[in-house]
Coordinates of C-alpha atoms and ligand atoms in Angstrom, one line a residue:
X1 CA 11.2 11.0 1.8
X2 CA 9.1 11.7 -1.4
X3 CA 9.1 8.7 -4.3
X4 CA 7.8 9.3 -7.6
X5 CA 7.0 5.8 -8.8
X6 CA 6.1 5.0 -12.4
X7 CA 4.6 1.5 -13.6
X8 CA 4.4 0.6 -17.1
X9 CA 4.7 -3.2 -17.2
X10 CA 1.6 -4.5 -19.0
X11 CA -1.6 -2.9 -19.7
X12 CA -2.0 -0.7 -16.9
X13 CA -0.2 2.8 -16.9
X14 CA 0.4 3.8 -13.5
X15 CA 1.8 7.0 -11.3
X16 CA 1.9 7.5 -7.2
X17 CA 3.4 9.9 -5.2
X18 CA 4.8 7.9 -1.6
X19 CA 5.6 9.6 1.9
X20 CA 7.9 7.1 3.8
X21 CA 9.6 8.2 6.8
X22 CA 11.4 5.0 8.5
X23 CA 9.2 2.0 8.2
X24 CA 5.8 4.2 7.5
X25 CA 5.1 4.7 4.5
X26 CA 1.6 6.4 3.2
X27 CA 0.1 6.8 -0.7
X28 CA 0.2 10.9 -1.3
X29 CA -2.0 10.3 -4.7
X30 CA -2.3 6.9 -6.9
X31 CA -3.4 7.0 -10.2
X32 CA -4.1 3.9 -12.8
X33 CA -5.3 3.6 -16.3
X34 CA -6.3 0.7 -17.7
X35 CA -5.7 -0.2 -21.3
X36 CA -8.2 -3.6 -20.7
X37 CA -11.0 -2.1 -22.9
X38 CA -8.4 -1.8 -25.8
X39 CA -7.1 -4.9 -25.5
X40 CA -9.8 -6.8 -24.9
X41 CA -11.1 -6.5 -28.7
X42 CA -7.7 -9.2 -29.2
X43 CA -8.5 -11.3 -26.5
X44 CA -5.1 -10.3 -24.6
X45 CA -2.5 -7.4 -24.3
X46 CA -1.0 -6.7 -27.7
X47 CA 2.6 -5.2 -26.7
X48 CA 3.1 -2.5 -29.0
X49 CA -0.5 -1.1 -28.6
X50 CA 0.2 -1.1 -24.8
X51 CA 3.5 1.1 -25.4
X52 CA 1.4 3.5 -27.7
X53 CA -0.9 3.6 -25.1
X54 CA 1.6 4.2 -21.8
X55 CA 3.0 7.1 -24.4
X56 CA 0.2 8.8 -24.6
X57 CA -1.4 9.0 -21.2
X58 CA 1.9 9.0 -19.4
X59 CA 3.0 12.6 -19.0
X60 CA -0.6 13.6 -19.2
X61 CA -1.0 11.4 -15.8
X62 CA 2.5 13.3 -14.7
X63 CA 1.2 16.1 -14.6
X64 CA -2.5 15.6 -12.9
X65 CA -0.2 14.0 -10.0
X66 CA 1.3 17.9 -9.6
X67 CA 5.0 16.1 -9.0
X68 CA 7.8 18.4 -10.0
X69 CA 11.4 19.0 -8.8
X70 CA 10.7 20.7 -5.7
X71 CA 8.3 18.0 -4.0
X72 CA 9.6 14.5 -5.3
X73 CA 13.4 13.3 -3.8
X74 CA 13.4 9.8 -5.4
X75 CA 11.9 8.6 -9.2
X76 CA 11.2 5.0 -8.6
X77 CA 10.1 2.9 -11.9
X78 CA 9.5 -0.9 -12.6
X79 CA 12.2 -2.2 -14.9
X80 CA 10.9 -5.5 -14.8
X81 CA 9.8 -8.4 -15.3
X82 CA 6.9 -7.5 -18.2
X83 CA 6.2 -6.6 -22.0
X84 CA 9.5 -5.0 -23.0
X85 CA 7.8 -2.3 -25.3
X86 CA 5.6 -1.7 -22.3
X87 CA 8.5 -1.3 -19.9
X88 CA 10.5 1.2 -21.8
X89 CA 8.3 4.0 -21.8
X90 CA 8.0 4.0 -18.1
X91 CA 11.6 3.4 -17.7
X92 CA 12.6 6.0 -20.3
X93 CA 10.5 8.8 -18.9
X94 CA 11.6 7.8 -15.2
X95 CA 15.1 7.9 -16.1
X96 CA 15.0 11.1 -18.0
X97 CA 13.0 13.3 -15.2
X98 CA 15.9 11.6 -12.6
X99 CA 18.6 13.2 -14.9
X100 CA 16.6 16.1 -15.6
X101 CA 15.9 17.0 -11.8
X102 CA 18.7 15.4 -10.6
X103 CA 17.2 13.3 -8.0
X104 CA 18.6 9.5 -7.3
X105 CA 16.6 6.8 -9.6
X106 CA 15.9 3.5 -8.2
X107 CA 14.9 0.4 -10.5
X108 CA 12.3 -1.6 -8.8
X109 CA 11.4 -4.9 -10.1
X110 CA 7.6 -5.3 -10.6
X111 CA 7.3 -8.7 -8.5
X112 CA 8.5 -7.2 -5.1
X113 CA 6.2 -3.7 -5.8
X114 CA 3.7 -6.6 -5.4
X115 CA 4.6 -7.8 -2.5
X116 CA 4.9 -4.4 -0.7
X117 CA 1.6 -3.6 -1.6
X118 CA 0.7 -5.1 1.6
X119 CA 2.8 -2.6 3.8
X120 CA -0.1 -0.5 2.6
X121 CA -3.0 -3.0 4.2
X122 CA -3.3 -0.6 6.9
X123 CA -2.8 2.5 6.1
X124 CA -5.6 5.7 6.4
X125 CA -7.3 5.1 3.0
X126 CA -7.1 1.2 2.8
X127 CA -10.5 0.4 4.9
X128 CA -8.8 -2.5 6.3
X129 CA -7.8 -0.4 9.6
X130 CA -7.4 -2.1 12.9
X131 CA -10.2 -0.9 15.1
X132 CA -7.6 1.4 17.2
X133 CA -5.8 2.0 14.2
X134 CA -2.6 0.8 15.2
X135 CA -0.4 0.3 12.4
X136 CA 0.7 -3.4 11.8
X137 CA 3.3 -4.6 9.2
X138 CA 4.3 -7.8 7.8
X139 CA 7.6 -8.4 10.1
X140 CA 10.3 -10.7 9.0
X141 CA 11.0 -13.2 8.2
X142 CA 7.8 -12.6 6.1
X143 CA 6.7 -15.7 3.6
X144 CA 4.6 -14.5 0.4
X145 CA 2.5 -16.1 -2.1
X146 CA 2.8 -13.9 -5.1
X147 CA 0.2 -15.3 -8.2
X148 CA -0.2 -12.7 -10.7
X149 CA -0.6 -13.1 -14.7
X150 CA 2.9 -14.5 -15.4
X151 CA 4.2 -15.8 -11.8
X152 CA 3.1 -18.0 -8.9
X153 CA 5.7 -18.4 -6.5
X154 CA 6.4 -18.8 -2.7
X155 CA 8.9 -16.7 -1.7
X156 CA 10.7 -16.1 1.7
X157 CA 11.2 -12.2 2.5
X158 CA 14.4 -12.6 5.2
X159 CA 14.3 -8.6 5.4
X160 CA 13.9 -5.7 3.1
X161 CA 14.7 -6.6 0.0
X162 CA 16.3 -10.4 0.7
X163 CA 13.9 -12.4 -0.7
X164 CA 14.5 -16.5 -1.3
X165 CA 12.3 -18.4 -3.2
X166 CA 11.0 -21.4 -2.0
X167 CA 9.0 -22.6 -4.8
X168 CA 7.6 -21.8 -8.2
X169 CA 5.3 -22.9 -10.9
X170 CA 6.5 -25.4 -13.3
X171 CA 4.5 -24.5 -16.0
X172 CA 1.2 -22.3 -16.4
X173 CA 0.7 -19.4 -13.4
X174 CA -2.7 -19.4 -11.6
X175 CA -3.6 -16.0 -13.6
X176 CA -2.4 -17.4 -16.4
X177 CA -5.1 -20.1 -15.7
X178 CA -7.7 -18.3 -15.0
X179 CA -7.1 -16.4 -18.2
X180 CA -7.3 -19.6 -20.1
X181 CA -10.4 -21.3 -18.6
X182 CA -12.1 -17.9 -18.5
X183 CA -11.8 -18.0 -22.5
X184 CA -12.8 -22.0 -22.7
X185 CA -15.9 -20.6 -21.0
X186 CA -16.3 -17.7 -23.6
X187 CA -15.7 -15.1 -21.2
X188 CA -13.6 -11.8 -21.6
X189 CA -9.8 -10.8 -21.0
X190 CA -8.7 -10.7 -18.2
X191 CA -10.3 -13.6 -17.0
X192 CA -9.7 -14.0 -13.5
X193 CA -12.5 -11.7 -12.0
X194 CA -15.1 -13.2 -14.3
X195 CA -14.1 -16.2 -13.4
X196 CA -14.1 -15.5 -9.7
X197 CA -18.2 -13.6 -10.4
X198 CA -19.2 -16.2 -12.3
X199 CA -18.3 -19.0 -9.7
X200 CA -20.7 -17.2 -6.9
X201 CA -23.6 -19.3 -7.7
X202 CA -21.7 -22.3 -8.4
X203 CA -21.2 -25.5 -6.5
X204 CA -17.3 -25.4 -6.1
X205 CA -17.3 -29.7 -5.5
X206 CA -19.9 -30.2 -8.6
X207 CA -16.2 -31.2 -10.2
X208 CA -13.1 -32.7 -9.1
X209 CA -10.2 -31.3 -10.6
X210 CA -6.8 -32.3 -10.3
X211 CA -4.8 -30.9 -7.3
X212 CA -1.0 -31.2 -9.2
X213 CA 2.3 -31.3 -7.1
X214 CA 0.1 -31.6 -3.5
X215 CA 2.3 -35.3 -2.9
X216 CA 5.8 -33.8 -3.7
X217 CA 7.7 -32.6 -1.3
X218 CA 8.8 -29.2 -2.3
X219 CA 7.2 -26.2 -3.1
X220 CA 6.4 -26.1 -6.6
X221 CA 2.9 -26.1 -8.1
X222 CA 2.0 -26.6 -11.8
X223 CA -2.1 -25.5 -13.3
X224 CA -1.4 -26.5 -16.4
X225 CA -3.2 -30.3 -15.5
X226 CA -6.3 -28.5 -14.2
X227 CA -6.6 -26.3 -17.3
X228 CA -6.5 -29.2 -19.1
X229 CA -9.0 -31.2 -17.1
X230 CA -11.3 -28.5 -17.5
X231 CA -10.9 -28.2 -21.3
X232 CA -11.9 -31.6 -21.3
X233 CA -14.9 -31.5 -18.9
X234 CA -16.3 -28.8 -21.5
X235 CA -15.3 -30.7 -24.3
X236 CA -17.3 -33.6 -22.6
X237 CA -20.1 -32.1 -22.1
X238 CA -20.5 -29.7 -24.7
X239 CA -24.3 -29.7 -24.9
X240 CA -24.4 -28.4 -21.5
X241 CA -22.0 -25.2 -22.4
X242 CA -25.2 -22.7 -22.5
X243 CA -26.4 -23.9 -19.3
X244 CA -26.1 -21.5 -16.3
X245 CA -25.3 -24.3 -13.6
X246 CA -23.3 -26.1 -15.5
X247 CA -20.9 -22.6 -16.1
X248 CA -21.0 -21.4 -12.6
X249 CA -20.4 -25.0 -11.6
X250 CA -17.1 -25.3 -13.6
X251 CA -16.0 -21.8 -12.5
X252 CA -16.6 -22.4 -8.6
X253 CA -14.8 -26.1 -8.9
X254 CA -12.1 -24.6 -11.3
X255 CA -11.6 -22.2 -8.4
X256 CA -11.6 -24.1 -5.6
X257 CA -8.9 -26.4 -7.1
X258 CA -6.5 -23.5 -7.4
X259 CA -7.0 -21.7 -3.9
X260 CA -6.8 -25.3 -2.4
X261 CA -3.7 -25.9 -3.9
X262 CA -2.3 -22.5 -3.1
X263 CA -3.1 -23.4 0.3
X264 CA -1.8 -26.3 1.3
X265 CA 1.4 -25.3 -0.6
X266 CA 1.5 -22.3 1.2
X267 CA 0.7 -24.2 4.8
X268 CA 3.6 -26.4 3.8
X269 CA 5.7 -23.5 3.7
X270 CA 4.7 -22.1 6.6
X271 CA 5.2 -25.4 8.8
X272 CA 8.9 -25.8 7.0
X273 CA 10.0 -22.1 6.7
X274 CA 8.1 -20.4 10.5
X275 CA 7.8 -17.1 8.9
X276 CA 6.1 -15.1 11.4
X277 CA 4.1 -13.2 8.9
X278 CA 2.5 -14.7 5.8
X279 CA 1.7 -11.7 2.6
X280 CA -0.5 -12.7 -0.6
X281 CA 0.6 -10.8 -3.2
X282 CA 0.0 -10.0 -7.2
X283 CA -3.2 -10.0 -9.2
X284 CA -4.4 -13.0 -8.2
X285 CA -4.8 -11.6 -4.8
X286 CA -8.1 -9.8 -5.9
X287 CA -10.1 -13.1 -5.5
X288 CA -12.0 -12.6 -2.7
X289 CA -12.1 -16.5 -1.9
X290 CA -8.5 -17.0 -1.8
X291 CA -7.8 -13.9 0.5
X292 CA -10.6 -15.3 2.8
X293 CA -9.3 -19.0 2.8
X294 CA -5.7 -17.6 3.2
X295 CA -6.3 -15.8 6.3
X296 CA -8.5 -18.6 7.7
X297 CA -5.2 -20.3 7.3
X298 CA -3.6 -18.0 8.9
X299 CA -6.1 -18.0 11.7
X300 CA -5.7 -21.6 12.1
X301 CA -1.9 -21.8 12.5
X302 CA -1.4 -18.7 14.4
X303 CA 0.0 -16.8 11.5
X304 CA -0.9 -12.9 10.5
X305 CA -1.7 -12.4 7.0
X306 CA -1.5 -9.5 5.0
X307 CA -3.5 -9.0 1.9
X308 CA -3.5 -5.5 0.0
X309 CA -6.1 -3.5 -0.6
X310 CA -7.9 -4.4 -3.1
X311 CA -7.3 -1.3 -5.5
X312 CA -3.3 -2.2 -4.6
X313 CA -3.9 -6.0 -5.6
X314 CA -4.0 -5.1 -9.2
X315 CA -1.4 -3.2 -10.6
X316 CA -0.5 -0.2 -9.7
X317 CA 2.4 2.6 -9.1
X318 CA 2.1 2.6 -5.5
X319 CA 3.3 -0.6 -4.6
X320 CA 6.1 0.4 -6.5
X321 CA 6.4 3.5 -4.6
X322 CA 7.2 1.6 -1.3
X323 CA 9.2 -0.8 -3.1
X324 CA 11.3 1.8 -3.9
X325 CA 11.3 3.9 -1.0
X326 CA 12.9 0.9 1.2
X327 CA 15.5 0.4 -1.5
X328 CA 15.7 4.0 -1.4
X329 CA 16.3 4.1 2.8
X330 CA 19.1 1.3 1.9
X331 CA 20.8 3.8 -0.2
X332 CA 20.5 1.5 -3.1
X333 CA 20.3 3.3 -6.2
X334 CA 21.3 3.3 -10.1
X335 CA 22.5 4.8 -12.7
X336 CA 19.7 6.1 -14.6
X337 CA 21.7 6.1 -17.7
X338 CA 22.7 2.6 -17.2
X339 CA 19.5 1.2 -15.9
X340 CA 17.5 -0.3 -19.4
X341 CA 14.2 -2.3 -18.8
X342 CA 14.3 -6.1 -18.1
X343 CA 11.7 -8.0 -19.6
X344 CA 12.9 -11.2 -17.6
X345 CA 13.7 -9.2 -14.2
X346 CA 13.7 -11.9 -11.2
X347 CA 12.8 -11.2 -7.3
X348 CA 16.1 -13.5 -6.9
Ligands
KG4_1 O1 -0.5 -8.8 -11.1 P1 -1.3 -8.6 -12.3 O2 -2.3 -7.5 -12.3 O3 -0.5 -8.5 -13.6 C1 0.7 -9.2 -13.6 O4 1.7 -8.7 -13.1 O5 0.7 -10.3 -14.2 O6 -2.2 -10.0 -12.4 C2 -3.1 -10.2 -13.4 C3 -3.6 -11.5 -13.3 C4 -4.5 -12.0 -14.4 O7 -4.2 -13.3 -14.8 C5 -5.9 -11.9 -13.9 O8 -6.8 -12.8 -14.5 C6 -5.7 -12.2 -12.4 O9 -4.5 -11.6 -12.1 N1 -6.8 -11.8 -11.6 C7 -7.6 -12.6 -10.9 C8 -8.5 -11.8 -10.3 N2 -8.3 -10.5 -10.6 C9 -7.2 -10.5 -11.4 N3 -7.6 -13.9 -10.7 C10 -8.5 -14.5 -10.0 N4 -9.5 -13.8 -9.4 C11 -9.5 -12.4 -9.5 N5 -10.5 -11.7 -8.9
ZN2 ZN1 1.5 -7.3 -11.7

């Protein structure tokens, strides 16, 4: 089976072409453009330029990726959660190349296109390749921490498409923080990878931020206390702002808090919830320090974990490809002409 899968939820317009036959699946072509040079002249993703944006390069992007009646059984498109001007076009165009083709349309909601982009850890052009390249899976029940921009969540994956969530942020999302302490520090949008390059060369226990929601009992987190704390650390010691240390010293302790709660939440999880597969998901999966202290985990409690590649971490069509292809194997399909993007669509 054939998905075209369309991705338009934020600043990044997307298309992929998936081949899923049972439980492989395999990217045919992936293509991404990123809006972040635009944006980044206003510090953050301005809606309406987004949409102008997705507009334009959209069909252009269509067409490089050859799809057309013939070769392409299932349209697949993200209808939510994200920037409702965003959404639209990508839903629009999906919906009307389902009706005009007549092929079955399936709405996939952006959060679980994240969490499939690890079905994709192992396959031909992800690098990540078991030495006998046997193909391995998440298998269920599969728990998954998903941190992007606008979500951190632990959520329990009971099959395809069954997901439970266990626990969610009560205020800011990790991205969202990084974002934020990436501008305290003066740095560009999107903040997270500077952030992550600039904390290299720092000592990640120079400071000793606050490690929220570690003594309750469920599995919620909150970053809005460590944002804070760091505000007030620069604030502090504002003399020291233009120093190099001091920078890479916030960053790598700013850092370290986060992953280390993301952790322990997650090895909570794990010891409550025995999934017998752990998958990091969503943009915050990029950060090389949390997919290497995640498997460690993993390691350590006899868990497999699956991270996506790292050109699937951020986003992309293709994960919304396989999202849609297993909805599409279920026989689960819409309307196109009722489907209408969701700003606020949920996993649950
Ligand atoms: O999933 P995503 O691309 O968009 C949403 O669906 O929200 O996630 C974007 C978020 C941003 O907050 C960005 O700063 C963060 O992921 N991010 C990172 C890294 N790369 C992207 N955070 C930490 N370290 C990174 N390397
Ligand atoms: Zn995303």
């Amino acid at each position: 089976m054939r998905i075209l899968a369309i991705e338009s939820s934020c600043d990044e317009t997307a298309v992929a072409v998936i081949e899923g036959e049972g439980e492989d699946v395999r990217v045919i072509s992936s293509f991404v453009r990123s809006q972040i040079d635009i944006h980044q002249a206003y510090g953050g993703v301005v809606p309406e330029v987004a949409a102008r944006e997705h507009l334009e390069y959209l069909f252009p992007m269509l067409k490089e990726a050859g799809v057309n009646k013939d070769n392409i059984d299932v349209i697949a498109v993200t209808a939510g959660p994200g920037l409702a001007p965003a959404l639209r076009v990508g839903v629009e165009a999906g919906k009307a190349l389902a009706w005009a083709w007549d092929k079955p349309f399936v709405p996939v909601c952006h959060l679980e296109g994240h969490i499939y982009a690890s079905w994709l850890s192992q396959t031909p052009d992800s690098g990540l390749q078991t030495p006998d390249s046997r193909r391995q899976m998440p298998e269920f029940p599969a728990l998954a921490l998903l941190v992007s921009g606008g979500h951190t969540e632990l959520v329990l994956m009971k099959d395809h498409g069954e997901f439970v969530r266990l626990g969610e942020t009560i205020d800011d999302a990790a991205g969202e923080a990084f974002d934020k302490v990436a501008k305290m520090l003066g740095l560009p949008y999107p903040g997270g990878p500077e952030v992550e390059k600039l904390a290299v060369d720092g000592d990640s226990k120079a400071f000793d931020f606050p490690r929220a929601m570690l003594d309750k009992p469920n599995l919620d987190f909150s970053f809005a206390g460590v944002k804070t704390s760091v505000l007030y650390t620069l604030r502090k010691h504002e003399a020291e702002l233009c120093k190099t240390q001091f920078r890479t010293d916030i960053a790598a302790s700013f850092q370290e808090a986060v992953v280390d709660v993301l952790c322990r939440k997650t090895a909570k999880a794990i010891s409550v919830h025995n999934p017998v597969s752990v998958v990091l998901a969503g943009g915050v999966a990029a950060n090389k320090v949390l997919r290497t202290r995640l498997q460690e985990l993993g390691d350590k409690l006899g868990v497999p974990v699956f991270v996506p590649p790292f050109k699937y971490s951020l986003d992309n069509a293709a994960m919304i490809g396989v999202a849609g292809y297993f909805r599409a194997l279920a026989g689960q399909f819409a309307d196109p002409i009722k489907v209408v993007a969701n700003p606020n669509m949920d996993i649950v």
